[in-house]
Tab-separated table of N, CA and C in Angstrom:
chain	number	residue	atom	x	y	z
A	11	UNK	N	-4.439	-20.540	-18.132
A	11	UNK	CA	-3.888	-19.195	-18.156
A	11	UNK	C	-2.427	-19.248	-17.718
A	12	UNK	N	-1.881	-18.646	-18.433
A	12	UNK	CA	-0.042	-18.400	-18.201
A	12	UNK	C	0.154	-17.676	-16.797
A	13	UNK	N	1.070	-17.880	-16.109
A	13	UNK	CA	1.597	-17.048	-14.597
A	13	UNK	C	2.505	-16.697	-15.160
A	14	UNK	N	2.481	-15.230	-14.233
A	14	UNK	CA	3.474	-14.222	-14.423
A	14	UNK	C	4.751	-14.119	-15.142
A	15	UNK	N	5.398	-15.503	-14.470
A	15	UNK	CA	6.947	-16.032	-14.813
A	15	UNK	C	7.214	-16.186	-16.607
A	16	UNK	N	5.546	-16.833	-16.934
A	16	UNK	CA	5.665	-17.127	-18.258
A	16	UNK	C	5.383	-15.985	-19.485
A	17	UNK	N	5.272	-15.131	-18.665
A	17	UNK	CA	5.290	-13.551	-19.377
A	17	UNK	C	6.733	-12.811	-19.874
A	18	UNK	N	7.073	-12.762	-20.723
A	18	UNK	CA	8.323	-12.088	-20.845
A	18	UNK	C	8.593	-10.707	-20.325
A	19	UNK	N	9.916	-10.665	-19.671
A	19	UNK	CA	10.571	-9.249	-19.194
A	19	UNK	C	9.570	-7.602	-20.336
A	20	UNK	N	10.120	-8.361	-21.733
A	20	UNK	CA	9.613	-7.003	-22.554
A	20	UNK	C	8.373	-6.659	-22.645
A	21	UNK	N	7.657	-7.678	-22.248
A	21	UNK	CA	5.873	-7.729	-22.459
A	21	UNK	C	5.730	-7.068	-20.706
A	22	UNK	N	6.354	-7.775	-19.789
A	22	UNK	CA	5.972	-7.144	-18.708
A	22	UNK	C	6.903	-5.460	-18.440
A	23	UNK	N	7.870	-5.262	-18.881
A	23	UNK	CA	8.192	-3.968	-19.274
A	23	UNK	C	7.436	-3.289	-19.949
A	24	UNK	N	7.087	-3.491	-21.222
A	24	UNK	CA	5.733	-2.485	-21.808
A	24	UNK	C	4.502	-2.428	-21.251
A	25	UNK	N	4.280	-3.147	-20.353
A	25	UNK	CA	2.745	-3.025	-19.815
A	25	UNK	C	3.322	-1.715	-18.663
A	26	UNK	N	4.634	-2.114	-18.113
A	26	UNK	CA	4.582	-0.937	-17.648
A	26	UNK	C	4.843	0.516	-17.450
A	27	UNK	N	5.498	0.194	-18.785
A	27	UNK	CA	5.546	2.007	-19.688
A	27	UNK	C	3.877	2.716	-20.087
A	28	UNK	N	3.562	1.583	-20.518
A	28	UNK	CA	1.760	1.984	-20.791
A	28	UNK	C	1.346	2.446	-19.787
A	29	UNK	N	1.600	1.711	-18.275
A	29	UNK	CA	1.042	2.178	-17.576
A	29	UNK	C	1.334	3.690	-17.218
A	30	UNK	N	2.459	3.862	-17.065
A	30	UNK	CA	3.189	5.459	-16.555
A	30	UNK	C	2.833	6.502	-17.798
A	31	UNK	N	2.566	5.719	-18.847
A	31	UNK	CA	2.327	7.245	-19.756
A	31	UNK	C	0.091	7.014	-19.977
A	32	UNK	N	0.003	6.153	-19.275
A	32	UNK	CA	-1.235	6.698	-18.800
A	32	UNK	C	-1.567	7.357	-17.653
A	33	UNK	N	-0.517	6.946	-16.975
A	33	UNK	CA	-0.207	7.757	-15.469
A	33	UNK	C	-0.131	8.838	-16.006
A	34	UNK	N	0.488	9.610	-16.857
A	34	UNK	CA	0.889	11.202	-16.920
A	34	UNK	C	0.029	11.856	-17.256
A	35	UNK	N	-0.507	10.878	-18.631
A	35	UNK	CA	-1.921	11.815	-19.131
A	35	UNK	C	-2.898	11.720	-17.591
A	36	UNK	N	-2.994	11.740	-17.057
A	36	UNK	CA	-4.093	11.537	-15.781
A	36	UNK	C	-3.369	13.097	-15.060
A	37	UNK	N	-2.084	13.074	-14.971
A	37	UNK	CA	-1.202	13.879	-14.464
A	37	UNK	C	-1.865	15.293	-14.999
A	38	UNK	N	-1.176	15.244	-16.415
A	38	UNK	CA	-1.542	16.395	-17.428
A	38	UNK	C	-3.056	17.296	-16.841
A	39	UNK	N	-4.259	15.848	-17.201
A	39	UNK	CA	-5.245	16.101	-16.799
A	39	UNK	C	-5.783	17.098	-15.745
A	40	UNK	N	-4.909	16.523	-14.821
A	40	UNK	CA	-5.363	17.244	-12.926
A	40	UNK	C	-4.318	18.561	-13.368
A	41	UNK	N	-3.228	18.877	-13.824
A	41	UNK	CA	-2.287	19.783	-13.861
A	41	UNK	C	-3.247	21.080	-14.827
A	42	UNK	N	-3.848	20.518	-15.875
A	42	UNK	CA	-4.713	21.589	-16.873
A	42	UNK	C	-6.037	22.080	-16.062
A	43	UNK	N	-6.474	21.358	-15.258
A	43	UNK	CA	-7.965	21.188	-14.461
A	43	UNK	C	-7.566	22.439	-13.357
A	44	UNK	N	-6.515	21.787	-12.490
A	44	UNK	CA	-6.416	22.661	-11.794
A	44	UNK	C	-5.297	23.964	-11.884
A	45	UNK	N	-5.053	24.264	-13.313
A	45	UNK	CA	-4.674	25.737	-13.694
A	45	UNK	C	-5.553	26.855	-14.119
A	46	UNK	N	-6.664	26.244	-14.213
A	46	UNK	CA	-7.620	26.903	-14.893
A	46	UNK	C	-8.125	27.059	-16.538
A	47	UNK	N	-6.824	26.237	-17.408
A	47	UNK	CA	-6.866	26.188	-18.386
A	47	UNK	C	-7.906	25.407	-19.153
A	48	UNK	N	-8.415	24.471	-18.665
A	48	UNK	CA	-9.053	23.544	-19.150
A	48	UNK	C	-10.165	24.050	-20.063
A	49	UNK	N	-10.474	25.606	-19.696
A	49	UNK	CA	-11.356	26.116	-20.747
A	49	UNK	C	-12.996	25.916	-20.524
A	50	UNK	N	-14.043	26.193	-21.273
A	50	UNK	CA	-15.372	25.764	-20.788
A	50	UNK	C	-15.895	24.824	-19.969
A	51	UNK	N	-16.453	23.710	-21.095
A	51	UNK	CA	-16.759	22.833	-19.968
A	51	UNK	C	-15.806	21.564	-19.579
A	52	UNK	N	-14.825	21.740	-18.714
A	52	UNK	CA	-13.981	20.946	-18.140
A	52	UNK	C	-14.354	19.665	-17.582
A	53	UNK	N	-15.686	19.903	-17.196
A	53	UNK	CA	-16.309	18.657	-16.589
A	53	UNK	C	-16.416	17.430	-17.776
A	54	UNK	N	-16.992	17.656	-19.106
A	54	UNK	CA	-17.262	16.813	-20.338
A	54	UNK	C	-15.592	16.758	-20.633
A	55	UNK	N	-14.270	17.065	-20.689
A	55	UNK	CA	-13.401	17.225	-20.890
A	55	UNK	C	-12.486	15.932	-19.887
A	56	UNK	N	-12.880	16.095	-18.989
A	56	UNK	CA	-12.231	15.147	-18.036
A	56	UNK	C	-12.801	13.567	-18.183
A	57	UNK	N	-14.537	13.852	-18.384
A	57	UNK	CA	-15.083	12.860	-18.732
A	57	UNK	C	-14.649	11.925	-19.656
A	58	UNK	N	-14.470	12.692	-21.103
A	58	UNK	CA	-13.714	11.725	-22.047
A	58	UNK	C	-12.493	11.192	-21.886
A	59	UNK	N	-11.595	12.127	-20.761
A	59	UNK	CA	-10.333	11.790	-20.950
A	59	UNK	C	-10.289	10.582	-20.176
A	60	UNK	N	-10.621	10.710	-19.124
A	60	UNK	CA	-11.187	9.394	-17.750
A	60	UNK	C	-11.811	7.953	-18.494
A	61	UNK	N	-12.371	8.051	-19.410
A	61	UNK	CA	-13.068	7.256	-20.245
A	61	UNK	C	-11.832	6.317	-21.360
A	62	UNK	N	-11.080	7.511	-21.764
A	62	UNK	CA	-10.007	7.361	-22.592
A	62	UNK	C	-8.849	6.459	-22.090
A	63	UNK	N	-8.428	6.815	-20.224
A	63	UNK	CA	-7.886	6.238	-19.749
A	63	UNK	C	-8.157	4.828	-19.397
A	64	UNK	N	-9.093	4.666	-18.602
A	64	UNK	CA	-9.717	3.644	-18.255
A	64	UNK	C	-9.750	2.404	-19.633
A	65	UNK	N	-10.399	3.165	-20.765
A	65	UNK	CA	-10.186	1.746	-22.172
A	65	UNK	C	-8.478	1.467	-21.977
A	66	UNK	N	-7.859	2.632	-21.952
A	66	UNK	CA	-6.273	1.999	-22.244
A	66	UNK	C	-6.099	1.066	-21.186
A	67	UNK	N	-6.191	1.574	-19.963
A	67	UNK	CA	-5.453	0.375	-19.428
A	67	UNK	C	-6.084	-1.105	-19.334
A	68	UNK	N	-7.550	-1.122	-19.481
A	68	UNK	CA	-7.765	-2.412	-20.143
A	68	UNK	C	-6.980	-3.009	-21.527
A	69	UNK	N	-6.791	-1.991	-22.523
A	69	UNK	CA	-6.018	-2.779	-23.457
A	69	UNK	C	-4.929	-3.080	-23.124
A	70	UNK	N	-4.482	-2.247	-21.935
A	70	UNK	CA	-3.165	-2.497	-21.551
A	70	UNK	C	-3.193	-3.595	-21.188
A	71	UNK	N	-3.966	-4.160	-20.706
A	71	UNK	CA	-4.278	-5.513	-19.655
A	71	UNK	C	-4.241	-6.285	-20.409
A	72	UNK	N	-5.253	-6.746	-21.629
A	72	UNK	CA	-5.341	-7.247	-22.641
A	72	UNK	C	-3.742	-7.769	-23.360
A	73	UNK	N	-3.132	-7.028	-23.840
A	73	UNK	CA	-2.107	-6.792	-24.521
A	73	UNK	C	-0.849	-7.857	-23.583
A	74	UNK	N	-1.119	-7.659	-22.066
A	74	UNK	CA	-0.413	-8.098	-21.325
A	74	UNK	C	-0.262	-9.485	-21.057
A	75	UNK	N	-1.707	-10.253	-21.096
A	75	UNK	CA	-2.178	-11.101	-21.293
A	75	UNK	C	-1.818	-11.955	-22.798
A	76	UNK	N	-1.069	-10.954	-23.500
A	76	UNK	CA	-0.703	-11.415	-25.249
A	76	UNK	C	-1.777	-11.703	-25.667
A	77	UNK	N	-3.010	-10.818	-26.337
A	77	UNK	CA	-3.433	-10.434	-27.203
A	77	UNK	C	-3.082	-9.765	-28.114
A	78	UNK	N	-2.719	-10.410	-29.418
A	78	UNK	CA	-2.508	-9.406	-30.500
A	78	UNK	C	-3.032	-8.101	-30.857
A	79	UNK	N	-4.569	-8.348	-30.933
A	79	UNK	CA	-5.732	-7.215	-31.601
A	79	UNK	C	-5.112	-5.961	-30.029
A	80	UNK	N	-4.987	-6.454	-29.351
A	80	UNK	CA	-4.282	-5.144	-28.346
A	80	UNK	C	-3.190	-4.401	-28.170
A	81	UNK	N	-2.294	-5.322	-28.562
A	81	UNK	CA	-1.013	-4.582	-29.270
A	81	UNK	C	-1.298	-4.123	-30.410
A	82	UNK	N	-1.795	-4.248	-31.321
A	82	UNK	CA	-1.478	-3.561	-32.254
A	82	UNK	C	-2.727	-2.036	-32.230
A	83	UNK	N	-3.471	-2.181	-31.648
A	83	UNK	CA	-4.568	-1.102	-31.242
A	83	UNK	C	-4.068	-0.503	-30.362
A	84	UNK	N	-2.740	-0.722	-29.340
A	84	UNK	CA	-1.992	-0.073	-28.557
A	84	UNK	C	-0.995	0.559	-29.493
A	85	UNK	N	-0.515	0.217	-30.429
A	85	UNK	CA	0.498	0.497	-31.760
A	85	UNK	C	0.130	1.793	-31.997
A	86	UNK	N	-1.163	1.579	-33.100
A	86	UNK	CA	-1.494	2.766	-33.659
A	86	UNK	C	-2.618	3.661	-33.362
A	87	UNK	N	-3.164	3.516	-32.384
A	87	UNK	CA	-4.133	4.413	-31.464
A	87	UNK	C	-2.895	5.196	-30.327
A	88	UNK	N	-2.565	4.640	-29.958
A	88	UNK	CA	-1.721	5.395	-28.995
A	88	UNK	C	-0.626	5.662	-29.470
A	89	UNK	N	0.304	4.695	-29.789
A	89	UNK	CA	1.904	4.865	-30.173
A	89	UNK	C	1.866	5.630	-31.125
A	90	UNK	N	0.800	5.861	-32.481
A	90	UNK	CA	0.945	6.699	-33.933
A	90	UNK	C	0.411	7.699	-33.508
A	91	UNK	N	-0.779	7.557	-33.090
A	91	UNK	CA	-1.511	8.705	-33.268
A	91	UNK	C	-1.733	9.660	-32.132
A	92	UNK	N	-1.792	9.092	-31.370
A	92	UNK	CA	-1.460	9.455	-29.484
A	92	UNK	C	-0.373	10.245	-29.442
A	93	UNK	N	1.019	9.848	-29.868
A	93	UNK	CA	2.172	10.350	-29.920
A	93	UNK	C	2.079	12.098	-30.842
A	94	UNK	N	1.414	11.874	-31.964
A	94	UNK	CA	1.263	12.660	-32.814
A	94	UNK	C	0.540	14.007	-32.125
A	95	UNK	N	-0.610	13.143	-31.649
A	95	UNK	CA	-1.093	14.227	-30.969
A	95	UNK	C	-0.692	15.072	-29.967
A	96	UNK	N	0.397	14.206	-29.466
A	96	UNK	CA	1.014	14.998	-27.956
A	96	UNK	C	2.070	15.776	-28.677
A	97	UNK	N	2.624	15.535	-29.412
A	97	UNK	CA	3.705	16.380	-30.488
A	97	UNK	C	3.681	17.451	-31.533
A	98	UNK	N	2.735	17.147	-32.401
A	98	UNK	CA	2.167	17.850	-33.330
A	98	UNK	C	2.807	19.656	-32.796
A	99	UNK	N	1.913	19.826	-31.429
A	99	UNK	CA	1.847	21.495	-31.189
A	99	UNK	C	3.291	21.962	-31.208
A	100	UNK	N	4.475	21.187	-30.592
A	100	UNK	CA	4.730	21.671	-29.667
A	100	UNK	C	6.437	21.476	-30.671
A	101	UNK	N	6.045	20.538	-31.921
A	101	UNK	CA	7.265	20.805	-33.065
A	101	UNK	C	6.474	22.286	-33.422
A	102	UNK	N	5.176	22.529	-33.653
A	102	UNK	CA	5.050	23.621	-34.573
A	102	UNK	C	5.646	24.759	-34.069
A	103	UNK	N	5.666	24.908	-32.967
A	103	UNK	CA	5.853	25.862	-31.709
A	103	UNK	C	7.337	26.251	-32.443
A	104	UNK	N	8.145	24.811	-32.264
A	104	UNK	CA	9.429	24.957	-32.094
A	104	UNK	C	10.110	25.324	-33.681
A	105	UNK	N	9.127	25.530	-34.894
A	105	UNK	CA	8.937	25.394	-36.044
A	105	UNK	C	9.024	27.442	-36.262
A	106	UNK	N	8.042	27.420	-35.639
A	106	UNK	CA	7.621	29.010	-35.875
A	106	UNK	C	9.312	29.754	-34.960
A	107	UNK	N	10.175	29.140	-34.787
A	107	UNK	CA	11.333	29.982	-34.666
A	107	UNK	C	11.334	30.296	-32.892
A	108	UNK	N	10.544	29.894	-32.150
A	108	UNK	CA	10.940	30.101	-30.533
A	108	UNK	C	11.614	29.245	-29.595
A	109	UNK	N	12.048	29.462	-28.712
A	109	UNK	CA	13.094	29.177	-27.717
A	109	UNK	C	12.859	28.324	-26.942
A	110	UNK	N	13.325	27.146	-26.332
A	110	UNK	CA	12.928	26.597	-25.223
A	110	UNK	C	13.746	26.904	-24.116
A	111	UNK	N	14.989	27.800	-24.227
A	111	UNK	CA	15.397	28.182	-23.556
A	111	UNK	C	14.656	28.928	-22.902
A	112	UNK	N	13.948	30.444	-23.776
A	112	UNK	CA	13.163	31.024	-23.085
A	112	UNK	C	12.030	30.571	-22.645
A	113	UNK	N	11.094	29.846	-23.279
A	113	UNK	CA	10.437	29.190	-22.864
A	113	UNK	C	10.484	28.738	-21.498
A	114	UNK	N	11.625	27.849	-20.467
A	114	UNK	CA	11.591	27.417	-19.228
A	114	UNK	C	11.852	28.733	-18.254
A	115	UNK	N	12.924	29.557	-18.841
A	115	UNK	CA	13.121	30.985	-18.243
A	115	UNK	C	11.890	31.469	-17.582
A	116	UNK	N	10.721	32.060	-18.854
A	116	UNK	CA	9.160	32.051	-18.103
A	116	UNK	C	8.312	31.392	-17.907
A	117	UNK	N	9.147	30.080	-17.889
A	117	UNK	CA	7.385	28.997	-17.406
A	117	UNK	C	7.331	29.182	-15.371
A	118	UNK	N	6.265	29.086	-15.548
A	118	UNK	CA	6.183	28.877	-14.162
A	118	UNK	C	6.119	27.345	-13.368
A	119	UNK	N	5.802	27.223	-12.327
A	119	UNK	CA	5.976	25.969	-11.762
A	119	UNK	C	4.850	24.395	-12.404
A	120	UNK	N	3.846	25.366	-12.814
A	120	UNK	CA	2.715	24.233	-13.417
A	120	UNK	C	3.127	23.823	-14.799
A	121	UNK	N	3.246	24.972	-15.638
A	121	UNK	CA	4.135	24.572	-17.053
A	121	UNK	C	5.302	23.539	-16.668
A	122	UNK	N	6.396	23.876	-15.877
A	122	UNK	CA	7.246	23.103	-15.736
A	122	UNK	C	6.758	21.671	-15.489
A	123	UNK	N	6.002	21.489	-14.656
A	123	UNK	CA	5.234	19.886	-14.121
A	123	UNK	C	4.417	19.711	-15.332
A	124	UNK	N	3.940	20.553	-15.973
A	124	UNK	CA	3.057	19.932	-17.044
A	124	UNK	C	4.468	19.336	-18.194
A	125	UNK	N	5.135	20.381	-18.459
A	125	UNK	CA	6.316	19.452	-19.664
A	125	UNK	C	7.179	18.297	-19.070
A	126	UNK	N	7.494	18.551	-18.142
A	126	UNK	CA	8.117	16.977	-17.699
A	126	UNK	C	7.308	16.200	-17.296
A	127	UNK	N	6.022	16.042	-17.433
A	127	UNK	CA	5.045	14.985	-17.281
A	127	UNK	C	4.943	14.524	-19.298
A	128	UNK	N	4.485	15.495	-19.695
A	128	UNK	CA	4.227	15.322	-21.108
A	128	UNK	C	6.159	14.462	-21.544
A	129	UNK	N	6.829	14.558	-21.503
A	129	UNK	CA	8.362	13.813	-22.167
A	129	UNK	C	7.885	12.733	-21.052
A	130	UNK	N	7.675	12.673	-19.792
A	130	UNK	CA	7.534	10.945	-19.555
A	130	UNK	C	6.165	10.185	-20.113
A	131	UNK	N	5.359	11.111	-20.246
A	131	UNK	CA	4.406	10.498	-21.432
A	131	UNK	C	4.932	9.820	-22.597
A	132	UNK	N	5.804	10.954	-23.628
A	132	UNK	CA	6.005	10.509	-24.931
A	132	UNK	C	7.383	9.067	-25.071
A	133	UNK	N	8.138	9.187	-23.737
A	133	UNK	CA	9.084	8.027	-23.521
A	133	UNK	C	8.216	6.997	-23.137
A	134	UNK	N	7.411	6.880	-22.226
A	134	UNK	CA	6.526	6.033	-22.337
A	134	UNK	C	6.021	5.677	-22.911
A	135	UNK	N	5.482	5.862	-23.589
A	135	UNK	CA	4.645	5.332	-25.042
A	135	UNK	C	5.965	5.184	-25.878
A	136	UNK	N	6.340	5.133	-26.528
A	136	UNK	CA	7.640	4.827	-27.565
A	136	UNK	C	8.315	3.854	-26.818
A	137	UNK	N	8.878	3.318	-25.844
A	137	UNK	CA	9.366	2.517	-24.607
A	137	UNK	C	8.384	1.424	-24.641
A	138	UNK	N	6.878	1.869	-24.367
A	138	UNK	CA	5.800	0.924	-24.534
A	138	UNK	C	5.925	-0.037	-26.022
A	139	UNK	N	5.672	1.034	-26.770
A	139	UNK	CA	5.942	0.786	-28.366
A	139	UNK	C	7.086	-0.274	-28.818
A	140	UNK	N	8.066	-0.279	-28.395
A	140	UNK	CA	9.583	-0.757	-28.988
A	140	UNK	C	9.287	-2.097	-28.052
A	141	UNK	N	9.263	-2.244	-26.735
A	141	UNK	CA	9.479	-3.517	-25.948
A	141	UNK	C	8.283	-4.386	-26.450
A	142	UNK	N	7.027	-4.161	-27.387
A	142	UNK	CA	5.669	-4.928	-27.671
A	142	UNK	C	6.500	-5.283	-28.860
A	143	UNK	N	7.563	-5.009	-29.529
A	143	UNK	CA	7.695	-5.799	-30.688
A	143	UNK	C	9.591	-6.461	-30.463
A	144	UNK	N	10.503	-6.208	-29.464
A	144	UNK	CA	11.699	-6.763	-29.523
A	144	UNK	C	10.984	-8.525	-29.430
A	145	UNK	N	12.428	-9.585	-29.481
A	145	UNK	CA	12.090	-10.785	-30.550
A	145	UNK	C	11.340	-11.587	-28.892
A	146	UNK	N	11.353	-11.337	-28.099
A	146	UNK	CA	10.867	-12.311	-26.773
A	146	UNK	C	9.371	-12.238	-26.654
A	147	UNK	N	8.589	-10.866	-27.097
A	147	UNK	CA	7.847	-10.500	-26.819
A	147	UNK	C	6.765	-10.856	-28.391
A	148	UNK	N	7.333	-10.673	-29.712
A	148	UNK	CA	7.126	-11.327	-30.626
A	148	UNK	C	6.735	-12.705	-30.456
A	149	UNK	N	7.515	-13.106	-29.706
A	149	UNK	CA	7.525	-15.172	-29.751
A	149	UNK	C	6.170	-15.097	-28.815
A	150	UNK	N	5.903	-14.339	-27.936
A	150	UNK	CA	5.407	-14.694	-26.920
A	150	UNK	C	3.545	-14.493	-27.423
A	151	UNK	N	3.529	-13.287	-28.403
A	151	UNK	CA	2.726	-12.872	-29.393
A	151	UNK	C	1.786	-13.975	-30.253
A	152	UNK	N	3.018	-14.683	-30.368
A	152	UNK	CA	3.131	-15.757	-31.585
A	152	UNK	C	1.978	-17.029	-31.050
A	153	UNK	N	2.537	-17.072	-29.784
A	153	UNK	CA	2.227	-18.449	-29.656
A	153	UNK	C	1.180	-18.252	-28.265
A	154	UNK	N	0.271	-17.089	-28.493
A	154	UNK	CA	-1.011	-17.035	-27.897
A	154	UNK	C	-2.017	-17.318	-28.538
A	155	UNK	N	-3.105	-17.420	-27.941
A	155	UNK	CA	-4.419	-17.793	-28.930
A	155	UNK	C	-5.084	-16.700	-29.184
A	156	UNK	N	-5.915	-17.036	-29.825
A	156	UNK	CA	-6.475	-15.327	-30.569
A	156	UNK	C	-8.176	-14.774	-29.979
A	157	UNK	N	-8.128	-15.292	-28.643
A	157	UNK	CA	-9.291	-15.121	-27.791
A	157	UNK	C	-8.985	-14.216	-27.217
A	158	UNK	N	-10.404	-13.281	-26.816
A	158	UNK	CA	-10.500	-11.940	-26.360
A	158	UNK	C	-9.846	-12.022	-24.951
């Protein structure tokens, strides 16, 4: 097994963007839970998300370790579609013609912690994203073995 040293800066940089934008969604999580928003049953809600977290940061681990099948399941589970999902609403929002000016004007203190958690989410992941493929982290990709 490789030590630390033999890990590249960008591989050990993206493990730890992964980590912080799994940190946020955890954030998000407790921030929706305890606004009241979370809606019905919050309990099955947290469950999956807790579940959700927990696989990532094993792939995170994985990935860290230079596994391919984990980067690239970190790629497009999280980085494509993850991203999408955290975005999707919130272009439409900005689509249908409203303000983010006004928008912060009436957010209150939990909105506020919830959107600057959500942008260190989406830098995180894209940050995660970009440092799993610059050329150090590629090589390093390259010349692992292809065991779980």
């Amino acid at each position: 097994m490789r030590g630390a040293e033999s890990v590249p800066g960008a591989v050990r940089g993206a493990r730890a963007m992964w980590l912080v934008a799994i940190g946020a969604g955890v954030c998000e999580t407790v921030l929706i839970v305890a606004s009241g928003q979370a809606g019905g049953d919050a309990a099955a809600g947290v469950a999956v998300r807790a579940a959700v977290f927990a696989a990532a940061v094993l792939v995170v681990l994985r990935m860290a370790a230079g596994r391919r099948w984990a980067r690239w399941l970190l790629t497009v589970a999280l980085g494509v579609l993850g991203t999408l999902s955290l975005t999707v609403e919130p272009v439409r929002w900005l689509a249908r013609g409203n303000s983010i000016t006004e928008l912060v004007r009436q957010a209150g203190a939990v909105d506020l912690l919830f959107g600057g958690s959500r942008v260190v989410h989406v830098v995180a992941v894209l940050g995660g994203c970009v440092l799993m493929f610059v050329p150090s982290a590629n090589r390093y990709f390259r010349t692992r073995r292809t065991a779980p």
